[in-house]
Structures are given as structure tokens and as C-alpha cells.
mmCIF file with all atom_site columns, C-alpha atoms in Angstrom:
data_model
loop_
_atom_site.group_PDB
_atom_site.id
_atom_site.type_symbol
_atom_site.label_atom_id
_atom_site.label_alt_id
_atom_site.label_comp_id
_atom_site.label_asym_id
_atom_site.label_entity_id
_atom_site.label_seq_id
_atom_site.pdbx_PDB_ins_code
_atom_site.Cartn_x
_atom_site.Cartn_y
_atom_site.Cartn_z
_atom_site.occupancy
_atom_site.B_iso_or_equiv
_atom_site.pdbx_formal_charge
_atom_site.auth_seq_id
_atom_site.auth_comp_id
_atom_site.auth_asym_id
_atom_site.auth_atom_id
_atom_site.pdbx_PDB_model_num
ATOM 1   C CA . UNK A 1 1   ? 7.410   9.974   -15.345 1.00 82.00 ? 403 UNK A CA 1
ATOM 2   C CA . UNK A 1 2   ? 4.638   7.999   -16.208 1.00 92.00 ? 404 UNK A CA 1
ATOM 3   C CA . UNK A 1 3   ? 2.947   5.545   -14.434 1.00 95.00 ? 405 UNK A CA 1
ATOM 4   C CA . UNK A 1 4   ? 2.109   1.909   -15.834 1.00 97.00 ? 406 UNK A CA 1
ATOM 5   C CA . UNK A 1 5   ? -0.922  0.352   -14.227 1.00 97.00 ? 407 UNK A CA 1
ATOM 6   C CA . UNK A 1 6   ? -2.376  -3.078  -14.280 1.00 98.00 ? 408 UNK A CA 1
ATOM 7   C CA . UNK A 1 7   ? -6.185  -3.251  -13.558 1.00 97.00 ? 409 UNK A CA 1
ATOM 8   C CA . UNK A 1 8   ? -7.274  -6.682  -11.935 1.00 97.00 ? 410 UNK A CA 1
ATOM 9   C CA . UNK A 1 9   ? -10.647 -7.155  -11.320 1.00 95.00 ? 411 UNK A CA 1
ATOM 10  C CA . UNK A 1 10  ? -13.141 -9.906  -12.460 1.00 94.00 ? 412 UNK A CA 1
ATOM 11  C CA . UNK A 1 11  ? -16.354 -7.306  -13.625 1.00 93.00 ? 413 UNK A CA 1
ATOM 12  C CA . UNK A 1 12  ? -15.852 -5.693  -16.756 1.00 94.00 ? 414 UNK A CA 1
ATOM 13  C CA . UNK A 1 13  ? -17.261 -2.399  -15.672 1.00 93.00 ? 415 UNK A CA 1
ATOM 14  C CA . UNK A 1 14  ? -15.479 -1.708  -12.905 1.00 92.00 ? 416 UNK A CA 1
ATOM 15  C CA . UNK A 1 15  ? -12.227 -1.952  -15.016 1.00 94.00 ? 417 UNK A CA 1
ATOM 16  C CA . UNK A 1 16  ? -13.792 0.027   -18.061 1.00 94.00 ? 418 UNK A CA 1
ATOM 17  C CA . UNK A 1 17  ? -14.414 2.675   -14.939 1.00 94.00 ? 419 UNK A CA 1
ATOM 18  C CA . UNK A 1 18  ? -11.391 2.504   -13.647 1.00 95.00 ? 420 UNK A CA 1
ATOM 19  C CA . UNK A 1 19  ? -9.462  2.880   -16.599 1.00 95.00 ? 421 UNK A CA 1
ATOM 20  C CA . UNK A 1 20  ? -11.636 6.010   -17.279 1.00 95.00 ? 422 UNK A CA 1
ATOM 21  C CA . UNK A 1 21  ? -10.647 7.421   -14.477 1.00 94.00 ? 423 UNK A CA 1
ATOM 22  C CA . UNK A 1 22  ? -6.852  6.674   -14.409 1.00 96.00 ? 424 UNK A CA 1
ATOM 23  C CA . UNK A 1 23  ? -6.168  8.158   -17.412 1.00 93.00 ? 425 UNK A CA 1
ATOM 24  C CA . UNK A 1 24  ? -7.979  11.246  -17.265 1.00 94.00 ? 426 UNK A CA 1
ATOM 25  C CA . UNK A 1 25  ? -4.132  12.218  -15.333 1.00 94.00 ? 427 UNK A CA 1
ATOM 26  C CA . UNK A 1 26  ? -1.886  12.326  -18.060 1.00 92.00 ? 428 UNK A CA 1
ATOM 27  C CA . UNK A 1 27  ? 0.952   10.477  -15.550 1.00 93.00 ? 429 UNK A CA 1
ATOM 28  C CA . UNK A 1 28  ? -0.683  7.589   -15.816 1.00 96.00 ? 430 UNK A CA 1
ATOM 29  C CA . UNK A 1 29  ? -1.219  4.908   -18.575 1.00 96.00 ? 431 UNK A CA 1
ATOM 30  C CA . UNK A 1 30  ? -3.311  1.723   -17.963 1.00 97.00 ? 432 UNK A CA 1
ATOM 31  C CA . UNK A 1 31  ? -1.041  -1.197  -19.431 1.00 97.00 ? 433 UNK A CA 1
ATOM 32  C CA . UNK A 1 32  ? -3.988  -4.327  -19.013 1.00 96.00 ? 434 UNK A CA 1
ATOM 33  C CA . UNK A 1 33  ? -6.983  -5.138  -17.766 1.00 97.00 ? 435 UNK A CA 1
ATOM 34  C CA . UNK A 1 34  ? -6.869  -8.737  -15.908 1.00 97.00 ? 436 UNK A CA 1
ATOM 35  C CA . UNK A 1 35  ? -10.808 -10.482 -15.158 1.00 95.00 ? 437 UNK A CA 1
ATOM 36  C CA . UNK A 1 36  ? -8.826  -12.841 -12.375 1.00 95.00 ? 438 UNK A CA 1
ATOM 37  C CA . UNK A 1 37  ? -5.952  -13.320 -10.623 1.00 95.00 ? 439 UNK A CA 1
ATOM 38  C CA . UNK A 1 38  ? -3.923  -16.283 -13.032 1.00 96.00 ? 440 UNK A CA 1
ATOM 39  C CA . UNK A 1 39  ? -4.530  -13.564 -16.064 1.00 97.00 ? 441 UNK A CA 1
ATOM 40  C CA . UNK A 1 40  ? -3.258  -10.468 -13.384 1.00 97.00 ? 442 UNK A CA 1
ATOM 41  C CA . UNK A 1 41  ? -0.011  -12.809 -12.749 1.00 96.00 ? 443 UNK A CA 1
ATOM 42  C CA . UNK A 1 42  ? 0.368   -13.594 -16.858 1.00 96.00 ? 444 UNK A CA 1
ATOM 43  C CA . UNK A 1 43  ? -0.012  -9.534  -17.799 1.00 97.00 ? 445 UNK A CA 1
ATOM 44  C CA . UNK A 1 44  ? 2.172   -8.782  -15.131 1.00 97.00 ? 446 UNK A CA 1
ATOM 45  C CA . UNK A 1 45  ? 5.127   -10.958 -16.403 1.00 96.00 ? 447 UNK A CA 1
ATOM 46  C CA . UNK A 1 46  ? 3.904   -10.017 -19.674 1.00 96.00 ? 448 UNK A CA 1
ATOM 47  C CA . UNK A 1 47  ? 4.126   -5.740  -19.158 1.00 96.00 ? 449 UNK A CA 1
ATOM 48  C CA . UNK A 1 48  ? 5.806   -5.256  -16.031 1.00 95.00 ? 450 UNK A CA 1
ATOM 49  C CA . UNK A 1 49  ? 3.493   -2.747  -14.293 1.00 96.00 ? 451 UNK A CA 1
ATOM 50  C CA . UNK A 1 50  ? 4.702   -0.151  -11.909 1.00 95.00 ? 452 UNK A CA 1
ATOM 51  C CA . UNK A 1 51  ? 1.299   -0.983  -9.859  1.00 96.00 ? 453 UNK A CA 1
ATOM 52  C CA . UNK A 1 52  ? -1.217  -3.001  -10.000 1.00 96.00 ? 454 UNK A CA 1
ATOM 53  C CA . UNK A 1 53  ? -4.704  -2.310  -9.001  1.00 95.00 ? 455 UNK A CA 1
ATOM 54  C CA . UNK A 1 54  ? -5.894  -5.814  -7.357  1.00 94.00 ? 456 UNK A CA 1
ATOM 55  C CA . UNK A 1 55  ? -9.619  -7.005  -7.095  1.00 92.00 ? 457 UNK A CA 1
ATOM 56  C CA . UNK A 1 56  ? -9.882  -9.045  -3.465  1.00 88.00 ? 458 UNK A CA 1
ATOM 57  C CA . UNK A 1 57  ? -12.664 -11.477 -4.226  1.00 86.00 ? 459 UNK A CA 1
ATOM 58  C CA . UNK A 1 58  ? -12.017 -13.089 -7.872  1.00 91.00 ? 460 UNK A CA 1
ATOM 59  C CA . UNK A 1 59  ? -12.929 -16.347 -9.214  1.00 88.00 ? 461 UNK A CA 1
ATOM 60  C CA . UNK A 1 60  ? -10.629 -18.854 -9.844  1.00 90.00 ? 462 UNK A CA 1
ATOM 61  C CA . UNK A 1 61  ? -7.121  -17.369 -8.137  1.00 91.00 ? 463 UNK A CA 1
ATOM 62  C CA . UNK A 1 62  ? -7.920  -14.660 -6.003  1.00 90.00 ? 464 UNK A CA 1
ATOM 63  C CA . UNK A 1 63  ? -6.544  -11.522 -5.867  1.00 91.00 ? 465 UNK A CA 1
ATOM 64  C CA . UNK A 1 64  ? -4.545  -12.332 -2.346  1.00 88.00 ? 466 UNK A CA 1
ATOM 65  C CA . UNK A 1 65  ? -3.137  -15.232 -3.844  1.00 91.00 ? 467 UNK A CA 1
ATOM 66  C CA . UNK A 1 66  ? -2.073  -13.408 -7.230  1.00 94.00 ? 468 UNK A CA 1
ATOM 67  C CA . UNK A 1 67  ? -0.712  -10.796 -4.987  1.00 91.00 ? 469 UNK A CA 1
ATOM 68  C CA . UNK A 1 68  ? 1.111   -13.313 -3.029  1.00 89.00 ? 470 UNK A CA 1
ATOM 69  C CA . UNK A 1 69  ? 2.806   -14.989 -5.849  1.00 92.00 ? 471 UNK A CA 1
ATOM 70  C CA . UNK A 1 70  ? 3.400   -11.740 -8.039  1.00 94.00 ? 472 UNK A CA 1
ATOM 71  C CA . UNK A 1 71  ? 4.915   -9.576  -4.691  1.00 88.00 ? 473 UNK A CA 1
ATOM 72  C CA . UNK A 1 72  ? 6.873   -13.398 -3.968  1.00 88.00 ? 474 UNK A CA 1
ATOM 73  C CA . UNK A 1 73  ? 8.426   -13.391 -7.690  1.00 90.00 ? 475 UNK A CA 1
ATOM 74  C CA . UNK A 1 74  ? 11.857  -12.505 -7.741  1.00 88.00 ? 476 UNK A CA 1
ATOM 75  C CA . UNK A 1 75  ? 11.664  -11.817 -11.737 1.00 89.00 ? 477 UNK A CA 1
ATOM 76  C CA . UNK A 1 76  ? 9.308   -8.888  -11.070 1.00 90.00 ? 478 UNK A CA 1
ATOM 77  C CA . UNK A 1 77  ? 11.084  -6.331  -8.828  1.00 86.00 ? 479 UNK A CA 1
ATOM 78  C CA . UNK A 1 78  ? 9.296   -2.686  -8.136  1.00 86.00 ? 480 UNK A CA 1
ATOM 79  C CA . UNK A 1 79  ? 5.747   -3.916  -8.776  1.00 92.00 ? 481 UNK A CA 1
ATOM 80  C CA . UNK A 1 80  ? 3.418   -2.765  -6.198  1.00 90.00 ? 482 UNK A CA 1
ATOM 81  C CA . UNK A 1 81  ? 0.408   -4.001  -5.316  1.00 91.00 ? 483 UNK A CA 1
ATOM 82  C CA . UNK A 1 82  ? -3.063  -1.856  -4.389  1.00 89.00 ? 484 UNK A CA 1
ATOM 83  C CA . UNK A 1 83  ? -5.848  -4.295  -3.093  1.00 86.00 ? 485 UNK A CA 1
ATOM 84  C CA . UNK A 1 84  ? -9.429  -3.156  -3.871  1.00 85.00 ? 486 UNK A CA 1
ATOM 85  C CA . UNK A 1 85  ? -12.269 -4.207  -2.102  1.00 78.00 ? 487 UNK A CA 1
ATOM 86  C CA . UNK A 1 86  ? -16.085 -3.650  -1.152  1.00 75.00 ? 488 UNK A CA 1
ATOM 87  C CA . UNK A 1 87  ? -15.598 -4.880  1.944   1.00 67.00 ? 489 UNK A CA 1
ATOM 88  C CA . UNK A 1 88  ? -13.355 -3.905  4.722   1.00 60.00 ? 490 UNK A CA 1
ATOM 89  C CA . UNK A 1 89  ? -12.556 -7.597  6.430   1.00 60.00 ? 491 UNK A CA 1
ATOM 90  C CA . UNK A 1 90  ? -10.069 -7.554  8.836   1.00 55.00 ? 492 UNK A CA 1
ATOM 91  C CA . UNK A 1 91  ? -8.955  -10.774 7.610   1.00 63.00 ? 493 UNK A CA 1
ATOM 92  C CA . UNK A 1 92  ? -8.064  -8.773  3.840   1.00 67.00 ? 494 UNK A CA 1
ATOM 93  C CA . UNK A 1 93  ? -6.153  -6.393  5.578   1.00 68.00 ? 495 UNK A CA 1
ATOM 94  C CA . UNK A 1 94  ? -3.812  -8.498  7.368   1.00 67.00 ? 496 UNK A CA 1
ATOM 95  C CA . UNK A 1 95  ? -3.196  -10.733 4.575   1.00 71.00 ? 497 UNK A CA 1
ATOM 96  C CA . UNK A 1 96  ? -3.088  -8.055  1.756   1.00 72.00 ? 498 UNK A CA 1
ATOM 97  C CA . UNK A 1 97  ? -0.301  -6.627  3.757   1.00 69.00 ? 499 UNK A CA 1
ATOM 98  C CA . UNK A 1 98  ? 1.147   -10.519 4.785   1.00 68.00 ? 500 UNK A CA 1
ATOM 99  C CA . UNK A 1 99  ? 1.719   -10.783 1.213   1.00 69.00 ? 501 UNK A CA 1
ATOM 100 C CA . UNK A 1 100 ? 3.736   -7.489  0.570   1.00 73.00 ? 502 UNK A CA 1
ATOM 101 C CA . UNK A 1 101 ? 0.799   -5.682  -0.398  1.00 76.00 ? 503 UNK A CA 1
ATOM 102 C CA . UNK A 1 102 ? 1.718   -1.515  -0.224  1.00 75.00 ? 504 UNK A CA 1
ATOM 103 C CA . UNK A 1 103 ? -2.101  -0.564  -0.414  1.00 75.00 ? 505 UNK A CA 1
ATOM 104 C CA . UNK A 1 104 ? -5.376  -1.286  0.698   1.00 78.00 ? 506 UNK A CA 1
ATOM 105 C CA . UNK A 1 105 ? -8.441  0.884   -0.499  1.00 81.00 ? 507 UNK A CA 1
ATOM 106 C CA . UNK A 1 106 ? -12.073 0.356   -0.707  1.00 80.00 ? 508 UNK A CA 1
ATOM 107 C CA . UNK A 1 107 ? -13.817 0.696   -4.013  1.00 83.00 ? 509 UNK A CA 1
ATOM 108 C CA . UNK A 1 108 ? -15.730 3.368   -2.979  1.00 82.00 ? 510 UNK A CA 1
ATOM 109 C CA . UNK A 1 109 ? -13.035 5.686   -3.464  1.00 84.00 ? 511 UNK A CA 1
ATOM 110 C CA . UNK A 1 110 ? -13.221 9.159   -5.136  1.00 88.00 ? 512 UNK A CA 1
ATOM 111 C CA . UNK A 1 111 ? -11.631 9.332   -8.520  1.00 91.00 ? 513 UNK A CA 1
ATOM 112 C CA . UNK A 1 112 ? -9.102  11.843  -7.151  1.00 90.00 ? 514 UNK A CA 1
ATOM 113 C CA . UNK A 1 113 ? -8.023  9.801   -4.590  1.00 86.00 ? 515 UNK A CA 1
ATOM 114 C CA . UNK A 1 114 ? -7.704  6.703   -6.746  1.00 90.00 ? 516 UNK A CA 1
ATOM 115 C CA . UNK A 1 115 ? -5.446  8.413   -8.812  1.00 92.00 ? 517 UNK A CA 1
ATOM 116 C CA . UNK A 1 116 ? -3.553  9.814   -5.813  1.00 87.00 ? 518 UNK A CA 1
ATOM 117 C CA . UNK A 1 117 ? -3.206  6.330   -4.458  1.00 86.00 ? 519 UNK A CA 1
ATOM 118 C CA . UNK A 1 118 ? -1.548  5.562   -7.496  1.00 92.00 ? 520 UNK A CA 1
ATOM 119 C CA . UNK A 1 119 ? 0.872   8.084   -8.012  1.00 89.00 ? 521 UNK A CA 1
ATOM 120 C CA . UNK A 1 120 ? 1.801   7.589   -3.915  1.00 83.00 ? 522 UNK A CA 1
ATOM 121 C CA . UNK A 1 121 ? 2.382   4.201   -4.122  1.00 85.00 ? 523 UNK A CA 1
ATOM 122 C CA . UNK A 1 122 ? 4.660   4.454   -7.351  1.00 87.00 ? 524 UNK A CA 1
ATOM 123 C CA . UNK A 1 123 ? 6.837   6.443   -5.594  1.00 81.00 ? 525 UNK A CA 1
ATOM 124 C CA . UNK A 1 124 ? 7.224   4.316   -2.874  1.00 75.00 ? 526 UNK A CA 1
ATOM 125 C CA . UNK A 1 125 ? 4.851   5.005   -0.169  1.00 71.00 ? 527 UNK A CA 1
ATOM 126 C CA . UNK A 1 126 ? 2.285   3.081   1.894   1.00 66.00 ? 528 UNK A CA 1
ATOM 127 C CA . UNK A 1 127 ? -1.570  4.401   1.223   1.00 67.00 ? 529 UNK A CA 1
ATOM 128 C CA . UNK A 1 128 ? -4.145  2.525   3.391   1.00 64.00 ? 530 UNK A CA 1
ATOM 129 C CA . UNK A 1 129 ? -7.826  3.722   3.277   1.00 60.00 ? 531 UNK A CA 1
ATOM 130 C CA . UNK A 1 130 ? -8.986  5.810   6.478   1.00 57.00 ? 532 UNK A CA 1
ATOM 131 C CA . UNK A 1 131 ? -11.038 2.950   7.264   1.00 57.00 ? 533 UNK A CA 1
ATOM 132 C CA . UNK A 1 132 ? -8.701  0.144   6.947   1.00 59.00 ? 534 UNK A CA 1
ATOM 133 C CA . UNK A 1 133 ? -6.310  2.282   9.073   1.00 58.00 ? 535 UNK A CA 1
ATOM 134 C CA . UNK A 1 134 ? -9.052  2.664   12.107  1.00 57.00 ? 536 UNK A CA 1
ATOM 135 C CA . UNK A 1 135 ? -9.150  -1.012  11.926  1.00 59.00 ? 537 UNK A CA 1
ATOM 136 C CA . UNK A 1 136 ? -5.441  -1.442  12.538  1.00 58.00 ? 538 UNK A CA 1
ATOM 137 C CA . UNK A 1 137 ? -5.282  0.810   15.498  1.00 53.00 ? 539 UNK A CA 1
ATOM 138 C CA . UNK A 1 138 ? -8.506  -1.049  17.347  1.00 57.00 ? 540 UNK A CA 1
ATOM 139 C CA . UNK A 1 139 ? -6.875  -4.287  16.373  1.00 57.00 ? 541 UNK A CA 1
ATOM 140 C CA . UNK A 1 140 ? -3.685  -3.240  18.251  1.00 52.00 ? 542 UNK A CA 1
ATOM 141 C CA . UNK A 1 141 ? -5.488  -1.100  20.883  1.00 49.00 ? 543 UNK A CA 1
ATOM 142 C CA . UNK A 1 142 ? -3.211  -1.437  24.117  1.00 50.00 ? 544 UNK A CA 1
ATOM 143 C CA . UNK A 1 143 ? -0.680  -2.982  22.077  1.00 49.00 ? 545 UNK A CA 1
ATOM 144 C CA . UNK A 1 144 ? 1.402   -6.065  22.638  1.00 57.00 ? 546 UNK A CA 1
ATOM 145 C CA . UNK A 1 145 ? 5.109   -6.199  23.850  1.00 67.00 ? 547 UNK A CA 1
ATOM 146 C CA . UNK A 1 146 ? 7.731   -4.604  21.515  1.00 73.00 ? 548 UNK A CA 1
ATOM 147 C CA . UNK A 1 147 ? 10.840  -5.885  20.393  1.00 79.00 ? 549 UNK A CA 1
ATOM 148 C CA . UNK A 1 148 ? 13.994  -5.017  21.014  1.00 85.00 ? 550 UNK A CA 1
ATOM 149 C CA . UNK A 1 149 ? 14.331  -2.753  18.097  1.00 87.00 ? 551 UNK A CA 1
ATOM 150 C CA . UNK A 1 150 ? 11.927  0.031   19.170  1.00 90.00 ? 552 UNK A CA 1
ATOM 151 C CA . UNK A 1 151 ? 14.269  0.779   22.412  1.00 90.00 ? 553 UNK A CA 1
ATOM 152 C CA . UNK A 1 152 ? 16.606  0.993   19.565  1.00 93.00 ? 554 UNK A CA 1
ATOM 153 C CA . UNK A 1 153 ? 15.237  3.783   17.605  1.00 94.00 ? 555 UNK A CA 1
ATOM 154 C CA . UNK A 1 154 ? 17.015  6.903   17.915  1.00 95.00 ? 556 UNK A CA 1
ATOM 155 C CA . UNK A 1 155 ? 15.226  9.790   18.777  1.00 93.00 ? 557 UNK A CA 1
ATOM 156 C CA . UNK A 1 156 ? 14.980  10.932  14.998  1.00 95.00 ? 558 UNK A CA 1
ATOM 157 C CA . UNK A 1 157 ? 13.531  7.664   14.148  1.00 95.00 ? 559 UNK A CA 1
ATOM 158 C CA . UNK A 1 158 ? 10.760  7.907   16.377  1.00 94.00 ? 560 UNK A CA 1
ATOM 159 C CA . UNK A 1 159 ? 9.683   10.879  14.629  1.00 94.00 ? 561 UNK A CA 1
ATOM 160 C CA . UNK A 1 160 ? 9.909   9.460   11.495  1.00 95.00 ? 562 UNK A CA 1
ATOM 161 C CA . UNK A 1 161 ? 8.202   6.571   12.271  1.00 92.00 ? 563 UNK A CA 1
ATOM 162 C CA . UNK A 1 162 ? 5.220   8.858   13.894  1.00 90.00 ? 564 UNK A CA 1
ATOM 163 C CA . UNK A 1 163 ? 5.320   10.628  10.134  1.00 90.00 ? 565 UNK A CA 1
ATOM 164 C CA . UNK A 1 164 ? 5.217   7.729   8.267   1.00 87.00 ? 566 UNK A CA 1
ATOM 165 C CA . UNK A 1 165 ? 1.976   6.702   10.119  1.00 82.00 ? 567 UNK A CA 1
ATOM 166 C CA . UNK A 1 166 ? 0.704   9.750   9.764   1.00 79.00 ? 568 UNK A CA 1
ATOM 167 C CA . UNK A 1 167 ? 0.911   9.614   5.974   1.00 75.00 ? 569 UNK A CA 1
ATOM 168 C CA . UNK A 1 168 ? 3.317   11.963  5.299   1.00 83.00 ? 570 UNK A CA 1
ATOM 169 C CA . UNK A 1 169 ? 5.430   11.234  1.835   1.00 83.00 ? 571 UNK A CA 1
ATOM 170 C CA . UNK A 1 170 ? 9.602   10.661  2.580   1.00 88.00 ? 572 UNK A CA 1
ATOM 171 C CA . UNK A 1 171 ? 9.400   14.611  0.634   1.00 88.00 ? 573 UNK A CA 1
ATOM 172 C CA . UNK A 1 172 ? 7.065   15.719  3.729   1.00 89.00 ? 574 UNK A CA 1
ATOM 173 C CA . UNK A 1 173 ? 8.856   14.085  6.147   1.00 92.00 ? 575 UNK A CA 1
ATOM 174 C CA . UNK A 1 174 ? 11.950  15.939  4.906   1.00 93.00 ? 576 UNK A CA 1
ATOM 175 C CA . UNK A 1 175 ? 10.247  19.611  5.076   1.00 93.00 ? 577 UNK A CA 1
ATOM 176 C CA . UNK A 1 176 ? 8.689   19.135  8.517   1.00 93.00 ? 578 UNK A CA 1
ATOM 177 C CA . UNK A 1 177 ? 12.046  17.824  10.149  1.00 94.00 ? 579 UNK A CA 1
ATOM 178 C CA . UNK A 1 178 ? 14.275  20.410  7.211   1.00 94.00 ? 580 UNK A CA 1
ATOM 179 C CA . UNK A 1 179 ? 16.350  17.905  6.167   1.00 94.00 ? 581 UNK A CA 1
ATOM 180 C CA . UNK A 1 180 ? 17.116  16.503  2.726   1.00 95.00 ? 582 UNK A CA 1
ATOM 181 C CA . UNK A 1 181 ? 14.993  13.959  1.057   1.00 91.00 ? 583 UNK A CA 1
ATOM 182 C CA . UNK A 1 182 ? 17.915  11.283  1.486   1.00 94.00 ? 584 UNK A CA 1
ATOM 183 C CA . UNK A 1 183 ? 18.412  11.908  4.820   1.00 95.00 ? 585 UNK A CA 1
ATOM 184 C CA . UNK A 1 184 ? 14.705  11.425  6.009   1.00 94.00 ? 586 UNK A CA 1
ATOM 185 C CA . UNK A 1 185 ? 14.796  8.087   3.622   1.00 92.00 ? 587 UNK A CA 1
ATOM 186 C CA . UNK A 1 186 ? 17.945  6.670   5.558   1.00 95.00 ? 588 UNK A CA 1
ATOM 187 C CA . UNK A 1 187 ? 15.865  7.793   8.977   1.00 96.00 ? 589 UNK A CA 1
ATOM 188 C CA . UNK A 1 188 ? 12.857  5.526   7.833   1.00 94.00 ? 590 UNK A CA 1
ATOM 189 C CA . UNK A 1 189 ? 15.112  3.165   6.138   1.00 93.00 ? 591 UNK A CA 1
ATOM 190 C CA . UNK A 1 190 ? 16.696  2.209   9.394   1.00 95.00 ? 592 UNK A CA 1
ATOM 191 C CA . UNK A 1 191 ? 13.593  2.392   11.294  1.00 94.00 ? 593 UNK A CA 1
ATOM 192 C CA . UNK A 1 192 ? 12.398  -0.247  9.244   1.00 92.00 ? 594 UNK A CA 1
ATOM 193 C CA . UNK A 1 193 ? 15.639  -2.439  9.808   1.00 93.00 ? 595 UNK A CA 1
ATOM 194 C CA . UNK A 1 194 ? 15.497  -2.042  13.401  1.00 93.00 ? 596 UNK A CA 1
ATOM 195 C CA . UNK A 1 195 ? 11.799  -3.250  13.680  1.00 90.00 ? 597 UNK A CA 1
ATOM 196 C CA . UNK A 1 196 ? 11.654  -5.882  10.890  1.00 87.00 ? 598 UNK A CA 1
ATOM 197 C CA . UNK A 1 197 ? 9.431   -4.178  8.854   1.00 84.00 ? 599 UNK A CA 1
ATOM 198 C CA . UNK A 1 198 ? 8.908   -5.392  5.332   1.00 77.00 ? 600 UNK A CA 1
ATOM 199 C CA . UNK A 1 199 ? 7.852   -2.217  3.890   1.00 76.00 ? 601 UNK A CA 1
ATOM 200 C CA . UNK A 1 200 ? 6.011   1.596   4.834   1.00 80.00 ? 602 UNK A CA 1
ATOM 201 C CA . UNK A 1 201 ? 2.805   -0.472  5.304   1.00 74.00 ? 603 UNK A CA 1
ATOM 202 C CA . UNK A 1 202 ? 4.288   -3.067  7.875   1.00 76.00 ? 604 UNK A CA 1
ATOM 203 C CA . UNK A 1 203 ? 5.863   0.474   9.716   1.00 84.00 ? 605 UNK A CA 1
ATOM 204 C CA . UNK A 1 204 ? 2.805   2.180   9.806   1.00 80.00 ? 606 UNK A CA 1
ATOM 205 C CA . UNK A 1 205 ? 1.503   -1.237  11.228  1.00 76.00 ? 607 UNK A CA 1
ATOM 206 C CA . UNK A 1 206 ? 4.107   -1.741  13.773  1.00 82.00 ? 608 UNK A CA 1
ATOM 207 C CA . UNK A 1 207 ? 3.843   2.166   15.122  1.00 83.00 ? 609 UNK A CA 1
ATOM 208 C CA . UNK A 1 208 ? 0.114   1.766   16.357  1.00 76.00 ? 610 UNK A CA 1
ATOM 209 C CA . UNK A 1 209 ? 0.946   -1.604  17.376  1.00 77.00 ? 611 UNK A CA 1
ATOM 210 C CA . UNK A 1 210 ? 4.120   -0.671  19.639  1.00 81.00 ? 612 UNK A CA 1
ATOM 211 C CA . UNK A 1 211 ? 2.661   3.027   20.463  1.00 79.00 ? 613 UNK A CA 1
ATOM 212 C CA . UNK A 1 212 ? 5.072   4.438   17.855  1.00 85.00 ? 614 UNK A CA 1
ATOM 213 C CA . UNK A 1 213 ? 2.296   6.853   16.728  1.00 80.00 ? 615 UNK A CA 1
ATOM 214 C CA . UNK A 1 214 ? -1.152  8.208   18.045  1.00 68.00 ? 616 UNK A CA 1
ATOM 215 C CA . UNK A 1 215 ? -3.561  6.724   16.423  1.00 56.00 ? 617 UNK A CA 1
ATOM 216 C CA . UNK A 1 216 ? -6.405  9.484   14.573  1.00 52.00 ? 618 UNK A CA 1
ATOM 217 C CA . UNK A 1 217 ? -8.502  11.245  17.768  1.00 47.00 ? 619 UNK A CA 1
ATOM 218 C CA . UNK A 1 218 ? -6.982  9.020   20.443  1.00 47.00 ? 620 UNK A CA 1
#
């Protein structure tokens, strides 16, 4: 299955170089290039991307706010959003992922991993950049306290959850524990229900928060 992508991002160059790079996988196919966020909401209605690749800081509508309104329309089901960014602002992170965002990555990124991003996020998963994710777990160092719904996790859940955070794809998930890949969906599924979690990247936020997870070398 191929992948559609959107590129949004307001220097020429840095789309012509991502676009490079994308399609050197044969699974994916670049569908526009956007220079700000009212043009990334247009092509978007306009081609119906599986993901979009969002530039933060644009002129004119930002990318936040085109993510906002694109991830908010109910006329464009299954897009997903990946924010890019030079900068690793707490306040991006929290926003990006306010708005329904399913990836955060900075734009120094490795090819490989861009294209991995990609392909993860298609399918359904959360990706946040190592860096992003350090800054989630000292945000919610020593946590705050949880609702309800984590006493109501099931045993099973728990360790889905702690998966999830850990990165590990709904196929992973479903080795490690040797169940079926439907059955470790339903797992995170409800996990998400009980904890009013919008998505994988609200869960992944919610396990360091709640100490659903162990954060990297804690």
C-alpha cells in the first residue's frame, strides 16, 4: 500500500529535500508541496493525504493552526498529522498534540527515520522524536493525580499501555504478549477509553504522566 504524503513547509528547499528523500521508498508518493499553512489546508481537501508532513513556524497560518483545523475537519477522516520543527519548544509539543497531532519530529532527522516516521504513522501509530519524548517525562516528573480510569486498567492493559510508550507497533505488542494483532488493538483500544485518551500520542502522554510506563534510564 502506498503512502500519500503532503509536504507543508514555507522554504522551498526543505520540501525539494524532503520530497527527495520520501520517495527514494517506493511506498511512498509525495501528493503536494504546501509553502504555508492556508495552502496545506486547500491541498489537503484538494488530495486527501494519508499524512501530512507539517512545518511549525510558517507565515501567514501556521502550521499548529492548519493542523488544528485540518485534524478538527470532519470531511477529512484518516489524515494524520507529523509536525516538523527546528526547535524543540515545549509549548509545540503540547499543542501539536492538543490539536490531534500523531507526530512530532525535529528536522534534523535522518532520512531513514523520516521515512520510518511516515510509514508508522500511516498505520496508525504515535512517533515522537527521542527528544520531544525526554521532554514529556521531565514535564510530568512525579506526576499529578490519576483519574479514575487507570485503577481501571486491567492488568493486560497496563502492559499495553507500558508498550505503547515504549514504541512498540500494535504488531509488536502482539508478539511480545503472543496474542493476535486484534486482540492487542482491543487491549490499547480500551486503554485509551478508560483514560480519555484521544489517540497513541495522548497514551504515551498519559503513561509517563500517571507512572503507566518508566520513562528511558529512570
Amino acid at each position: 500500500m502506498t503512502v500519500r504524503v503532503l509536504i507543508a513547509d514555507d522554504e522551498t528547499l526543505v520540501r525539494a529535500g524532503f520530497r527527495v528523500l520520501l520517495e527514494r521508498d517506493e511506498r511512498i508518493e509525495v501528493v503536494g508541496e504546501a509553502a504555508d499553512g492556508d495552502e496545506a489546508i486547500a491541498l489537503t481537501r484538494a488530495h486527501r493525504p494519508d499524512v501530512i508532513l507539517m512545518d511549525v513556524r510558517m507565515p501567514g497560518t501556521d502550521g499548529l493552526t492548519a493542523a488544528r483545523r485540518i485534524l478538527g475537519d470532519d470531511r477529512l477522516p484518516g489524515v494524520k498529522v507529523i509536525m516538523l520543527t527546528t526547535f524543540e519548544l515545549d509549548e509545540y509539543v503540547y499543542t501539536a498534540l492538543r490539536s490531534g497531532a500523531v507526530g512530532f519530529l525535529l528536522k534534523d532527522v535522518s532520512p531513514d527515520e523520516l521515512r520510518h516516521a511516515v510509514r508508522v504513522v500511516a498505520a496508525g501509530q504515535a512517533l515522537l522524536a527521542p527528544a520531544v519524548t525526554r521532554r514529556l517525562i521531565d514535564a510530568f516528573a512525579g506526576g499529578t493525580p490519576p483519574p479514575p480510569g487507570v485503577a481501571a486498567l486491567t492488568g493486560r492493559e497496563r502492559e499495553v499501555v507500558a508498550m505503547v510508550a515504549d514504541g512498540l507497533s500494535t504488531a509488536e505488542i502482539a508478539g511480545r504478549l503472543r496474542m493476535s494483532p486484534a486482540t492487542a488493538k482491543t487491549h490499547t483500544n480500551r486503554a485509551m477509553t478508560k483514560l480519555g485518551a484521544r489517540d497513541r500520542a495522548q497514551l504515551v502522554v498519559f503513561a509517563y504522566r500517571w507512572g503507566l510506563a518508566r520513562p528511558p534510564g529512570r
